[in-house]
Amino acid sequence: MDLNTVFQCLIDQMDPEDMLHTANEVLSEMLGPKPPSAVPAGENFEFDTTSQPVEDFNGVYDAYLPLEAAPLGFQHPAAAATLNVELPAPSSYYLNPVSDDLYSQGQYFPYQWPEYDASTAAIGALPHLNLPVEMPQGLEQNLEPVVLLGMVYGNPGVTSFPPIGPASPQFSSPPQKRERNYHQYKRQPCAKNKQPYVKKPPNAFMLFLKEQRPNVTRDLECRDNALVNKVLGQRVSVLGCIYTTKFYF
DNA sequence: TAACCTTTGAAGAAG
DNA sequence: CTTCTTCAAAGGTTA
């Protein structure tokens, strides 16, 4: 009996509730400890300048954002541009995080945001929920907006990414990616000499870089490709996690 | 002017 | 089978 068969047998024998509980534990372990609660926005949505921790998809709190740099729903043009999806011209944006009170009252899921209608400057009564990730009941408490959207944040009308503060030692942990030591690599002779050779075809990531570099260069107003590639690499990680999560569940 | 930086994926080499 | 190494692109920076 191969591993796939064994795995399928185990899945078939599991109680759905137990399976959900196990998945919840695995997800909690993947996401790590929850960050401290965000401070609710003040009256008339005057932004608090207090920073909040930002967690990446490896479960590492490695940066801080000002509270006004709230994550956007996928409906926001900036988010759409980041995710490279086409959206019908929206008339409203998502603005502030839901307060802890609303969380506890069960009025919002953690990854939902009140709607901000730019035309009337009023906050909508009910949030939309058009995210591509659909979590089963009981798992949604593991999601935080900044986790789900990764580096996609900003305010209505903001098309560039504000600077991210330095990592806090309190929330830092060693990177889980395997680090590559580029310094030890030497170029192949075939790449250095003048003799013609067949170049390696670009992989999917290289094609993605080639396509998205102009957009990120424009948005960040930065021509440093090392930085631009780093940003795009993070976006790929975010997208990969989103679609992996969607596929898995 | 060549190498480096920086990313992920692919492929070949080596153990 | 696993791990390591190199190179695809790009343009600014460094030696």
PDB file of C-alpha atoms (C1' of nucleotides) in Angstrom:
ATOM      1  CA  MET A   1       0.000   0.000   0.000  1.00  0.00           C
ATOM      2  CA  ASP A   2       1.590   3.273  -1.041  1.00  0.00           C
ATOM      3  CA  LEU A   3       1.612   6.440   1.010  1.00  0.00           C
ATOM      4  CA  ASN A   4      -1.221   8.066  -0.929  1.00  0.00           C
ATOM      5  CA  THR A   5      -3.459   5.079  -0.255  1.00  0.00           C
ATOM      6  CA  VAL A   6      -2.531   5.060   3.414  1.00  0.00           C
ATOM      7  CA  PHE A   7      -3.205   8.774   3.628  1.00  0.00           C
ATOM      8  CA  GLN A   8      -6.573   8.397   1.894  1.00  0.00           C
ATOM      9  CA  CYS A   9      -7.553   5.592   4.282  1.00  0.00           C
ATOM     10  CA  LEU A  10      -6.666   7.748   7.263  1.00  0.00           C
ATOM     11  CA  ILE A  11      -8.686  10.641   5.869  1.00  0.00           C
ATOM     12  CA  ASP A  12     -11.682   8.375   5.215  1.00  0.00           C
ATOM     13  CA  GLN A  13     -11.574   7.056   8.758  1.00  0.00           C
ATOM     14  CA  MET A  14     -11.318  10.460  10.410  1.00  0.00           C
ATOM     15  CA  ASP A  15     -14.311  12.083  11.994  1.00  0.00           C
ATOM     16  CA  PRO A  16     -15.020  15.374  10.178  1.00  0.00           C
ATOM     17  CA  GLU A  17     -14.976  17.251  13.463  1.00  0.00           C
ATOM     18  CA  ASP A  18     -11.639  15.721  14.410  1.00  0.00           C
ATOM     19  CA  MET A  19     -10.281  16.508  10.968  1.00  0.00           C
ATOM     20  CA  LEU A  20     -11.389  20.125  11.318  1.00  0.00           C
ATOM     21  CA  HIS A  21      -9.789  20.305  14.741  1.00  0.00           C
ATOM     22  CA  THR A  22      -6.548  18.833  13.402  1.00  0.00           C
ATOM     23  CA  ALA A  23      -6.525  21.206  10.465  1.00  0.00           C
ATOM     24  CA  ASN A  24      -7.152  24.066  12.850  1.00  0.00           C
ATOM     25  CA  GLU A  25      -4.176  23.038  14.965  1.00  0.00           C
ATOM     26  CA  VAL A  26      -1.949  22.696  11.939  1.00  0.00           C
ATOM     27  CA  LEU A  27      -3.018  26.087  10.670  1.00  0.00           C
ATOM     28  CA  SER A  28      -2.466  27.670  14.066  1.00  0.00           C
ATOM     29  CA  GLU A  29       1.003  26.170  14.178  1.00  0.00           C
ATOM     30  CA  MET A  30       1.746  27.468  10.704  1.00  0.00           C
ATOM     31  CA  LEU A  31       0.533  30.970  11.479  1.00  0.00           C
ATOM     32  CA  GLY A  32       2.163  31.188  14.881  1.00  0.00           C
ATOM     33  CA  PRO A  33       1.053  33.362  17.773  1.00  0.00           C
ATOM     34  CA  LYS A  34      -1.491  36.051  17.103  1.00  0.00           C
ATOM     35  CA  PRO A  35      -0.225  39.628  17.152  1.00  0.00           C
ATOM     36  CA  PRO A  36      -1.347  42.067  19.806  1.00  0.00           C
ATOM     37  CA  SER A  37      -4.758  43.540  19.146  1.00  0.00           C
ATOM     38  CA  ALA A  38      -4.907  46.529  16.889  1.00  0.00           C
ATOM     39  CA  VAL A  39      -6.165  49.763  18.400  1.00  0.00           C
ATOM     40  CA  PRO A  40      -9.581  50.627  16.961  1.00  0.00           C
ATOM     41  CA  ALA A  41      -9.767  53.741  14.866  1.00  0.00           C
ATOM     42  CA  GLY A  42     -10.882  56.859  16.677  1.00  0.00           C
ATOM     43  CA  GLU A  43     -13.929  59.003  16.099  1.00  0.00           C
ATOM     44  CA  ASN A  44     -14.544  60.191  12.578  1.00  0.00           C
ATOM     45  CA  PHE A  45     -11.821  57.745  11.601  1.00  0.00           C
ATOM     46  CA  GLU A  46      -9.021  59.989  12.681  1.00  0.00           C
ATOM     47  CA  PHE A  47      -6.094  57.692  12.229  1.00  0.00           C
ATOM     48  CA  ASP A  48      -4.066  56.530  15.149  1.00  0.00           C
ATOM     49  CA  THR A  49      -0.373  56.708  14.425  1.00  0.00           C
ATOM     50  CA  THR A  50       0.404  53.749  16.653  1.00  0.00           C
ATOM     51  CA  SER A  51       2.047  50.961  14.741  1.00  0.00           C
ATOM     52  CA  GLN A  52       0.848  47.394  14.564  1.00  0.00           C
ATOM     53  CA  PRO A  53       2.867  44.278  13.908  1.00  0.00           C
ATOM     54  CA  VAL A  54       2.699  42.730  10.490  1.00  0.00           C
ATOM     55  CA  GLU A  55       3.087  39.035  10.025  1.00  0.00           C
ATOM     56  CA  ASP A  56       4.356  37.467   6.846  1.00  0.00           C
ATOM     57  CA  PHE A  57       3.212  34.122   5.506  1.00  0.00           C
ATOM     58  CA  ASN A  58       5.944  32.296   7.326  1.00  0.00           C
ATOM     59  CA  GLY A  59       4.331  33.295  10.573  1.00  0.00           C
ATOM     60  CA  VAL A  60       7.030  35.794  11.360  1.00  0.00           C
ATOM     61  CA  TYR A  61       6.214  39.245  12.674  1.00  0.00           C
ATOM     62  CA  ASP A  62       8.920  41.101  10.873  1.00  0.00           C
ATOM     63  CA  ALA A  63       7.618  44.594  10.354  1.00  0.00           C
ATOM     64  CA  TYR A  64       5.336  47.257  11.678  1.00  0.00           C
ATOM     65  CA  LEU A  65       2.760  49.272   9.846  1.00  0.00           C
ATOM     66  CA  PRO A  66       1.090  52.445  10.974  1.00  0.00           C
ATOM     67  CA  LEU A  67      -2.523  51.733  11.797  1.00  0.00           C
ATOM     68  CA  GLU A  68      -3.713  53.990   9.022  1.00  0.00           C
ATOM     69  CA  ALA A  69      -2.026  51.664   6.593  1.00  0.00           C
ATOM     70  CA  ALA A  70      -4.874  49.242   6.958  1.00  0.00           C
ATOM     71  CA  PRO A  71      -5.040  46.262   4.634  1.00  0.00           C
ATOM     72  CA  LEU A  72      -7.306  46.584   1.663  1.00  0.00           C
ATOM     73  CA  GLY A  73      -9.896  44.237   0.377  1.00  0.00           C
ATOM     74  CA  PHE A  74      -9.197  42.646  -2.952  1.00  0.00           C
ATOM     75  CA  GLN A  75     -11.641  45.154  -4.380  1.00  0.00           C
ATOM     76  CA  HIS A  76      -9.175  47.991  -3.981  1.00  0.00           C
ATOM     77  CA  PRO A  77      -7.380  48.978  -7.197  1.00  0.00           C
ATOM     78  CA  ALA A  78      -3.993  48.844  -5.497  1.00  0.00           C
ATOM     79  CA  ALA A  79      -4.681  45.351  -4.249  1.00  0.00           C
ATOM     80  CA  ALA A  80      -5.970  44.332  -7.635  1.00  0.00           C
ATOM     81  CA  ALA A  81      -2.850  45.659  -9.283  1.00  0.00           C
ATOM     82  CA  THR A  82      -0.721  43.724  -6.833  1.00  0.00           C
ATOM     83  CA  LEU A  83      -2.626  40.534  -7.428  1.00  0.00           C
ATOM     84  CA  ASN A  84      -2.843  41.142 -11.136  1.00  0.00           C
ATOM     85  CA  VAL A  85      -6.572  40.619 -11.349  1.00  0.00           C
ATOM     86  CA  GLU A  86      -9.138  42.537 -13.310  1.00  0.00           C
ATOM     87  CA  LEU A  87     -11.883  44.156 -11.312  1.00  0.00           C
ATOM     88  CA  PRO A  88     -14.991  46.075 -12.277  1.00  0.00           C
ATOM     89  CA  ALA A  89     -14.465  49.733 -11.410  1.00  0.00           C
ATOM     90  CA  PRO A  90     -15.367  49.852  -7.716  1.00  0.00           C
ATOM     91  CA  SER A  91     -17.018  52.858  -6.144  1.00  0.00           C
ATOM     92  CA  SER A  92     -15.939  52.111  -2.629  1.00  0.00           C
ATOM     93  CA  TYR A  93     -12.925  50.918  -0.720  1.00  0.00           C
ATOM     94  CA  TYR A  94     -12.195  49.102   2.473  1.00  0.00           C
ATOM     95  CA  LEU A  95     -10.677  51.260   5.140  1.00  0.00           C
ATOM     96  CA  ASN A  96     -10.310  50.556   8.807  1.00  0.00           C
ATOM     97  CA  PRO A  97      -9.935  47.329  10.711  1.00  0.00           C
ATOM     98  CA  VAL A  98     -12.870  46.110  12.712  1.00  0.00           C
ATOM     99  CA  SER A  99     -12.543  46.807  16.402  1.00  0.00           C
ATOM    100  CA  ASP A 100     -12.030  44.007  18.898  1.00  0.00           C
ATOM    101  CA  ASP A 101     -15.535  44.622  20.211  1.00  0.00           C
ATOM    102  CA  LEU A 102     -17.027  43.857  16.851  1.00  0.00           C
ATOM    103  CA  TYR A 103     -14.808  40.791  16.612  1.00  0.00           C
ATOM    104  CA  SER A 104     -16.016  39.513  19.947  1.00  0.00           C
ATOM    105  CA  GLN A 105     -19.638  40.292  19.105  1.00  0.00           C
ATOM    106  CA  GLY A 106     -19.340  38.102  16.079  1.00  0.00           C
ATOM    107  CA  GLN A 107     -20.421  40.825  13.683  1.00  0.00           C
ATOM    108  CA  TYR A 108     -17.351  40.507  11.541  1.00  0.00           C
ATOM    109  CA  PHE A 109     -14.881  37.887  10.645  1.00  0.00           C
ATOM    110  CA  PRO A 110     -11.304  38.923  11.371  1.00  0.00           C
ATOM    111  CA  TYR A 111     -10.566  39.273   7.694  1.00  0.00           C
ATOM    112  CA  GLN A 112     -13.559  41.479   6.975  1.00  0.00           C
ATOM    113  CA  TRP A 113     -13.402  45.239   6.835  1.00  0.00           C
ATOM    114  CA  PRO A 114     -16.077  47.923   7.024  1.00  0.00           C
ATOM    115  CA  GLU A 115     -16.783  49.471   3.719  1.00  0.00           C
ATOM    116  CA  TYR A 116     -15.794  53.071   3.173  1.00  0.00           C
ATOM    117  CA  ASP A 117     -17.872  54.913   0.647  1.00  0.00           C
ATOM    118  CA  ALA A 118     -15.648  57.654  -0.726  1.00  0.00           C
ATOM    119  CA  SER A 119     -18.561  59.513  -2.252  1.00  0.00           C
ATOM    120  CA  THR A 120     -20.482  59.951   0.978  1.00  0.00           C
ATOM    121  CA  ALA A 121     -17.648  59.536   3.477  1.00  0.00           C
ATOM    122  CA  ALA A 122     -19.856  57.109   5.378  1.00  0.00           C
ATOM    123  CA  ILE A 123     -19.093  53.700   6.707  1.00  0.00           C
ATOM    124  CA  GLY A 124     -21.277  50.986   5.294  1.00  0.00           C
ATOM    125  CA  ALA A 125     -23.350  48.889   7.650  1.00  0.00           C
ATOM    126  CA  LEU A 126     -22.184  45.556   6.384  1.00  0.00           C
ATOM    127  CA  PRO A 127     -18.843  44.498   5.020  1.00  0.00           C
ATOM    128  CA  HIS A 128     -18.480  42.686   1.769  1.00  0.00           C
ATOM    129  CA  LEU A 129     -16.912  39.297   1.709  1.00  0.00           C
ATOM    130  CA  ASN A 130     -15.647  38.651  -1.762  1.00  0.00           C
ATOM    131  CA  LEU A 131     -12.257  37.272  -0.877  1.00  0.00           C
ATOM    132  CA  PRO A 132     -11.068  34.390  -3.010  1.00  0.00           C
ATOM    133  CA  VAL A 133     -10.135  32.408   0.078  1.00  0.00           C
ATOM    134  CA  GLU A 134     -13.081  30.670   1.621  1.00  0.00           C
ATOM    135  CA  MET A 135     -12.312  29.238   5.016  1.00  0.00           C
ATOM    136  CA  PRO A 136     -14.554  26.579   6.564  1.00  0.00           C
ATOM    137  CA  GLN A 137     -16.428  27.547   9.682  1.00  0.00           C
ATOM    138  CA  GLY A 138     -14.200  27.350  12.719  1.00  0.00           C
ATOM    139  CA  LEU A 139     -10.973  28.229  10.950  1.00  0.00           C
ATOM    140  CA  GLU A 140     -11.515  31.874  10.187  1.00  0.00           C
ATOM    141  CA  GLN A 141     -10.268  33.016  13.589  1.00  0.00           C
ATOM    142  CA  ASN A 142      -6.779  32.081  12.495  1.00  0.00           C
ATOM    143  CA  LEU A 143      -6.729  34.734   9.832  1.00  0.00           C
ATOM    144  CA  GLU A 144      -5.685  38.290  10.345  1.00  0.00           C
ATOM    145  CA  PRO A 145      -6.136  40.864   7.611  1.00  0.00           C
ATOM    146  CA  VAL A 146      -2.478  41.716   7.372  1.00  0.00           C
ATOM    147  CA  VAL A 147      -1.660  38.044   7.172  1.00  0.00           C
ATOM    148  CA  LEU A 148      -4.121  37.337   4.429  1.00  0.00           C
ATOM    149  CA  LEU A 149      -3.184  40.274   2.296  1.00  0.00           C
ATOM    150  CA  GLY A 150       0.516  40.207   3.016  1.00  0.00           C
ATOM    151  CA  MET A 151       2.030  43.454   1.876  1.00  0.00           C
ATOM    152  CA  VAL A 152      -1.139  44.771   0.306  1.00  0.00           C
ATOM    153  CA  TYR A 153      -2.133  47.731   2.372  1.00  0.00           C
ATOM    154  CA  GLY A 154      -2.786  51.413   2.091  1.00  0.00           C
ATOM    155  CA  ASN A 155      -5.562  53.972   2.079  1.00  0.00           C
ATOM    156  CA  PRO A 156      -8.056  54.837  -0.601  1.00  0.00           C
ATOM    157  CA  GLY A 157      -6.269  56.645  -3.340  1.00  0.00           C
ATOM    158  CA  VAL A 158      -2.865  55.371  -2.310  1.00  0.00           C
ATOM    159  CA  THR A 159      -1.176  53.628  -5.200  1.00  0.00           C
ATOM    160  CA  SER A 160       2.309  53.247  -3.797  1.00  0.00           C
ATOM    161  CA  PHE A 161       3.491  51.290  -0.803  1.00  0.00           C
ATOM    162  CA  PRO A 162       4.439  53.259   2.295  1.00  0.00           C
ATOM    163  CA  PRO A 163       7.741  52.357   3.939  1.00  0.00           C
ATOM    164  CA  ILE A 164       7.746  49.488   6.380  1.00  0.00           C
ATOM    165  CA  GLY A 165       9.376  50.000   9.736  1.00  0.00           C
ATOM    166  CA  PRO A 166      12.241  47.921  11.055  1.00  0.00           C
ATOM    167  CA  ALA A 167      11.599  44.500  12.450  1.00  0.00           C
ATOM    168  CA  SER A 168      10.937  44.270  16.145  1.00  0.00           C
ATOM    169  CA  PRO A 169      13.123  41.802  18.034  1.00  0.00           C
ATOM    170  CA  GLN A 170      10.055  40.947  20.069  1.00  0.00           C
ATOM    171  CA  PHE A 171       8.377  39.360  17.092  1.00  0.00           C
ATOM    172  CA  SER A 172      11.345  38.326  15.009  1.00  0.00           C
ATOM    173  CA  SER A 173      12.323  34.745  14.473  1.00  0.00           C
ATOM    174  CA  PRO A 174      14.812  33.063  12.126  1.00  0.00           C
ATOM    175  CA  PRO A 175      13.667  32.918   8.509  1.00  0.00           C
ATOM    176  CA  GLN A 176      12.187  29.606   7.530  1.00  0.00           C
ATOM    177  CA  LYS A 177      13.331  29.814   3.940  1.00  0.00           C
ATOM    178  CA  ARG A 178      16.510  28.053   3.045  1.00  0.00           C
ATOM    179  CA  GLU A 179      19.039  30.792   2.611  1.00  0.00           C
ATOM    180  CA  ARG A 180      21.187  30.663  -0.463  1.00  0.00           C
ATOM    181  CA  ASN A 181      24.802  31.611  -0.257  1.00  0.00           C
ATOM    182  CA  TYR A 182      25.281  33.376  -3.564  1.00  0.00           C
ATOM    183  CA  HIS A 183      28.846  34.294  -2.758  1.00  0.00           C
ATOM    184  CA  GLN A 184      30.046  30.750  -3.149  1.00  0.00           C
ATOM    185  CA  TYR A 185      28.605  30.406  -6.634  1.00  0.00           C
ATOM    186  CA  LYS A 186      30.826  30.764  -9.639  1.00  0.00           C
ATOM    187  CA  ARG A 187      29.504  31.400 -13.087  1.00  0.00           C
ATOM    188  CA  GLN A 188      29.640  28.528 -15.519  1.00  0.00           C
ATOM    189  CA  PRO A 189      32.333  28.867 -18.185  1.00  0.00           C
ATOM    190  CA  CYS A 190      29.667  28.669 -20.874  1.00  0.00           C
ATOM    191  CA  ALA A 191      28.042  31.824 -19.539  1.00  0.00           C
ATOM    192  CA  LYS A 192      31.298  33.755 -19.505  1.00  0.00           C
ATOM    193  CA  ASN A 193      33.007  32.854 -22.728  1.00  0.00           C
ATOM    194  CA  LYS A 194      32.032  34.328 -26.032  1.00  0.00           C
ATOM    195  CA  GLN A 195      31.032  31.123 -27.693  1.00  0.00           C
ATOM    196  CA  PRO A 196      27.345  30.919 -28.545  1.00  0.00           C
ATOM    197  CA  TYR A 197      25.210  28.685 -26.438  1.00  0.00           C
ATOM    198  CA  VAL A 198      21.538  28.110 -25.913  1.00  0.00           C
ATOM    199  CA  LYS A 199      20.260  30.174 -23.017  1.00  0.00           C
ATOM    200  CA  LYS A 200      18.064  28.541 -20.471  1.00  0.00           C
ATOM    201  CA  PRO A 201      14.430  29.318 -21.128  1.00  0.00           C
ATOM    202  CA  PRO A 202      12.894  31.558 -18.483  1.00  0.00           C
ATOM    203  CA  ASN A 203      10.750  29.758 -15.951  1.00  0.00           C
ATOM    204  CA  ALA A 204       7.363  30.961 -14.795  1.00  0.00           C
ATOM    205  CA  PHE A 205       8.849  33.163 -12.114  1.00  0.00           C
ATOM    206  CA  MET A 206      11.223  34.815 -14.560  1.00  0.00           C
ATOM    207  CA  LEU A 207       8.321  35.544 -16.894  1.00  0.00           C
ATOM    208  CA  PHE A 208       6.390  36.956 -13.953  1.00  0.00           C
ATOM    209  CA  LEU A 209       9.347  39.156 -13.035  1.00  0.00           C
ATOM    210  CA  LYS A 210       9.716  40.384 -16.572  1.00  0.00           C
ATOM    211  CA  GLU A 211       6.042  41.258 -16.785  1.00  0.00           C
ATOM    212  CA  GLN A 212       5.640  42.842 -13.351  1.00  0.00           C
ATOM    213  CA  ARG A 213       8.953  44.688 -12.973  1.00  0.00           C
ATOM    214  CA  PRO A 214       7.752  47.803 -14.798  1.00  0.00           C
ATOM    215  CA  ASN A 215       4.658  48.005 -12.582  1.00  0.00           C
ATOM    216  CA  VAL A 216       6.579  47.638  -9.323  1.00  0.00           C
ATOM    217  CA  THR A 217       9.317  49.977 -10.505  1.00  0.00           C
ATOM    218  CA  ARG A 218       6.650  52.562 -11.219  1.00  0.00           C
ATOM    219  CA  ASP A 219       4.706  51.998  -7.987  1.00  0.00           C
ATOM    220  CA  LEU A 220       7.771  52.019  -5.753  1.00  0.00           C
ATOM    221  CA  GLU A 221       9.522  54.698  -7.777  1.00  0.00           C
ATOM    222  CA  CYS A 222      12.607  52.550  -7.448  1.00  0.00           C
ATOM    223  CA  ARG A 223      14.793  51.192 -10.223  1.00  0.00           C
ATOM    224  CA  ASP A 224      16.789  48.899  -7.957  1.00  0.00           C
ATOM    225  CA  ASN A 225      15.943  45.535  -9.427  1.00  0.00           C
ATOM    226  CA  ALA A 226      17.311  43.677  -6.444  1.00  0.00           C
ATOM    227  CA  LEU A 227      14.660  45.362  -4.293  1.00  0.00           C
ATOM    228  CA  VAL A 228      11.982  45.057  -6.958  1.00  0.00           C
ATOM    229  CA  ASN A 229      12.682  41.344  -7.329  1.00  0.00           C
ATOM    230  CA  LYS A 230      12.481  40.928  -3.593  1.00  0.00           C
ATOM    231  CA  VAL A 231       9.064  42.574  -3.521  1.00  0.00           C
ATOM    232  CA  LEU A 232       7.848  40.417  -6.385  1.00  0.00           C
ATOM    233  CA  GLY A 233       9.167  37.331  -4.669  1.00  0.00           C
ATOM    234  CA  GLN A 234       7.101  38.227  -1.611  1.00  0.00           C
ATOM    235  CA  ARG A 235       4.039  38.743  -3.760  1.00  0.00           C
ATOM    236  CA  VAL A 236       4.494  35.329  -5.308  1.00  0.00           C
ATOM    237  CA  SER A 237       4.660  33.860  -1.817  1.00  0.00           C
ATOM    238  CA  VAL A 238       1.447  35.625  -0.853  1.00  0.00           C
ATOM    239  CA  LEU A 239      -0.361  34.480  -3.979  1.00  0.00           C
ATOM    240  CA  GLY A 240       0.969  30.972  -3.589  1.00  0.00           C
ATOM    241  CA  CYS A 241      -0.293  30.760  -0.036  1.00  0.00           C
ATOM    242  CA  ILE A 242      -3.684  32.149  -0.959  1.00  0.00           C
ATOM    243  CA  TYR A 243      -4.220  29.752  -3.812  1.00  0.00           C
ATOM    244  CA  THR A 244      -2.698  26.822  -1.935  1.00  0.00           C
ATOM    245  CA  THR A 245      -5.042  27.541   0.960  1.00  0.00           C
ATOM    246  CA  LYS A 246      -7.998  27.791  -1.386  1.00  0.00           C
ATOM    247  CA  PHE A 247      -7.049  24.562  -3.114  1.00  0.00           C
ATOM    248  CA  TYR A 248      -6.432  22.694   0.102  1.00  0.00           C
ATOM    249  CA  PHE A 249      -9.702  23.621   1.713  1.00  0.00           C
TER     250      PHE A 249
ATOM    251  C1'  DT B   1      33.859  46.388 -17.468  1.00  0.00           C
ATOM    252  C1'  DA B   2      32.791  42.423 -14.992  1.00  0.00           C
ATOM    253  C1'  DA B   3      30.651  40.929 -11.018  1.00  0.00           C
ATOM    254  C1'  DC B   4      27.240  41.539  -7.616  1.00  0.00           C
ATOM    255  C1'  DC B   5      22.571  42.026  -5.781  1.00  0.00           C
ATOM    256  C1'  DT B   6      17.871  39.758  -5.421  1.00  0.00           C
ATOM    257  C1'  DT B   7      14.022  36.687  -6.368  1.00  0.00           C
ATOM    258  C1'  DT B   8      11.948  31.368  -7.763  1.00  0.00           C
ATOM    259  C1'  DG B   9      12.081  27.460 -10.645  1.00  0.00           C
ATOM    260  C1'  DA B  10      14.351  24.090 -13.417  1.00  0.00           C
ATOM    261  C1'  DA B  11      17.876  20.962 -14.388  1.00  0.00           C
ATOM    262  C1'  DG B  12      22.133  18.634 -13.972  1.00  0.00           C
ATOM    263  C1'  DA B  13      25.831  16.980 -10.850  1.00  0.00           C
ATOM    264  C1'  DA B  14      27.290  14.930  -6.791  1.00  0.00           C
ATOM    265  C1'  DG B  15      26.967  12.214  -2.647  1.00  0.00           C
TER     266       DG B  15
ATOM    267  C1'  DC C   1      16.627  10.195  -3.119  1.00  0.00           C
ATOM    268  C1'  DT C   2      18.404  14.393  -1.327  1.00  0.00           C
ATOM    269  C1'  DT C   3      21.256  18.250  -1.546  1.00  0.00           C
ATOM    270  C1'  DC C   4      23.995  21.421  -3.983  1.00  0.00           C
ATOM    271  C1'  DT C   5      25.026  24.454  -7.829  1.00  0.00           C
ATOM    272  C1'  DT C   6      24.073  27.255 -11.700  1.00  0.00           C
ATOM    273  C1'  DC C   7      21.399  30.217 -14.599  1.00  0.00           C
ATOM    274  C1'  DA C   8      17.522  32.236 -16.595  1.00  0.00           C
ATOM    275  C1'  DA C   9      15.886  38.775 -16.318  1.00  0.00           C
ATOM    276  C1'  DA C  10      16.874  43.393 -15.039  1.00  0.00           C
ATOM    277  C1'  DG C  11      19.312  47.651 -14.012  1.00  0.00           C
ATOM    278  C1'  DG C  12      21.619  50.034 -10.359  1.00  0.00           C
ATOM    279  C1'  DT C  13      25.804  49.536  -7.580  1.00  0.00           C
ATOM    280  C1'  DT C  14      30.515  48.210  -6.533  1.00  0.00           C
ATOM    281  C1'  DA C  15      35.277  46.855  -7.207  1.00  0.00           C
TER     282       DA C  15
END
